[in-house]
């Protein structure tokens, strides 16, 4: 039912990655209702070997997609490509530095989705990401204006947009751009933020020091938003499908 997209890079993140995976597996009711779709770089050989060894030693549903490293087109080559290679009805954008803390998260999400009048239509599902939903250093709470850092979309929506995120927003800002697109369809937005919580171990919410991998997003972000005509292209993709 669920495809969990987890890009990961760097051996220094191996423990984070394992903790991420285990947090979803250990707290699930049905361990066969979800898959991990992991994107890794061709040149990240040592880390990739350890991840492959980890999955081989555990009976989890997983796919590993290996690509030639592209630091600029993150939305296109990592998240959208992973979404296109996924199998689930609902596709969740995650990262290797998140930890699920919601017991029976799969049951909770199933119940939330099934309560919608059109559960297999276009859907945007927010979760508490502990970054946009905390009042850290006076930044305020951003979930209602910027959306969730880790949104979930229905397969119908991913297919309409050919992926999870607009490709022009190459790294940072893709989550907020997606939120603004779905603000045109308020009846298609499910507030999972009230039911499912993730801990984001990140410098963005001051819970972890910045590392080389997280620095990439800062260095290579080129377009952090869409202008109105560009946004309307995606709105029309959803409206006409």
PDB file of N, CA and C in Angstrom, residues 29 66-67 112-113 135-136 187 198 214 230 233 237:
ATOM      1  N   UNK A  29       1.927  -2.387  11.867  1.00  0.00           N
ATOM      2  CA  UNK A  29       1.047  -3.523  12.135  1.00  0.00           C
ATOM      3  C   UNK A  29       1.275  -4.599  11.082  1.00  0.00           C
ATOM      4  N   UNK A  66      20.312   2.638  -8.087  1.00  0.00           N
ATOM      5  CA  UNK A  66      21.648   3.229  -8.134  1.00  0.00           C
ATOM      6  C   UNK A  66      21.746   4.139  -9.350  1.00  0.00           C
ATOM      7  N   UNK A  67      22.141   5.375  -9.120  1.00  0.00           N
ATOM      8  CA  UNK A  67      22.235   6.340 -10.212  1.00  0.00           C
ATOM      9  C   UNK A  67      23.596   7.016 -10.203  1.00  0.00           C
ATOM     10  N   UNK A 112      -7.114   6.977   8.052  1.00  0.00           N
ATOM     11  CA  UNK A 112      -7.244   8.367   7.609  1.00  0.00           C
ATOM     12  C   UNK A 112      -7.598   8.433   6.134  1.00  0.00           C
ATOM     13  N   UNK A 113      -6.908   7.655   5.325  1.00  0.00           N
ATOM     14  CA  UNK A 113      -7.129   7.670   3.878  1.00  0.00           C
ATOM     15  C   UNK A 113      -8.488   7.089   3.521  1.00  0.00           C
ATOM     16  N   UNK A 135       8.220  25.304  17.113  1.00  0.00           N
ATOM     17  CA  UNK A 135       8.536  26.710  17.265  1.00  0.00           C
ATOM     18  C   UNK A 135       9.977  26.808  17.753  1.00  0.00           C
ATOM     19  N   UNK A 136      10.904  26.725  16.816  1.00  0.00           N
ATOM     20  CA  UNK A 136      12.321  26.692  17.162  1.00  0.00           C
ATOM     21  C   UNK A 136      12.962  28.053  16.870  1.00  0.00           C
ATOM     22  N   UNK A 187      -9.945  20.081  -0.698  1.00  0.00           N
ATOM     23  CA  UNK A 187     -10.664  18.854  -0.364  1.00  0.00           C
ATOM     24  C   UNK A 187      -9.831  17.614  -0.632  1.00  0.00           C
ATOM     25  N   UNK A 198       7.027  12.304  12.749  1.00  0.00           N
ATOM     26  CA  UNK A 198       8.399  11.910  12.470  1.00  0.00           C
ATOM     27  C   UNK A 198       9.331  12.823  13.242  1.00  0.00           C
ATOM     28  N   UNK A 214      24.028  16.943   3.984  1.00  0.00           N
ATOM     29  CA  UNK A 214      23.013  17.988   4.122  1.00  0.00           C
ATOM     30  C   UNK A 214      23.480  19.318   3.537  1.00  0.00           C
ATOM     31  N   UNK A 230       4.081  28.743 -13.898  1.00  0.00           N
ATOM     32  CA  UNK A 230       4.681  27.416 -13.744  1.00  0.00           C
ATOM     33  C   UNK A 230       3.878  26.572 -12.765  1.00  0.00           C
ATOM     34  N   UNK A 233       0.718  25.122 -14.321  1.00  0.00           N
ATOM     35  CA  UNK A 233       0.931  23.934 -15.151  1.00  0.00           C
ATOM     36  C   UNK A 233       0.641  22.673 -14.359  1.00  0.00           C
ATOM     37  N   UNK A 237      -2.354  19.876 -14.531  1.00  0.00           N
ATOM     38  CA  UNK A 237      -2.074  18.446 -14.650  1.00  0.00           C
ATOM     39  C   UNK A 237      -2.992  17.643 -13.727  1.00  0.00           C
TER      40      UNK A 237
END
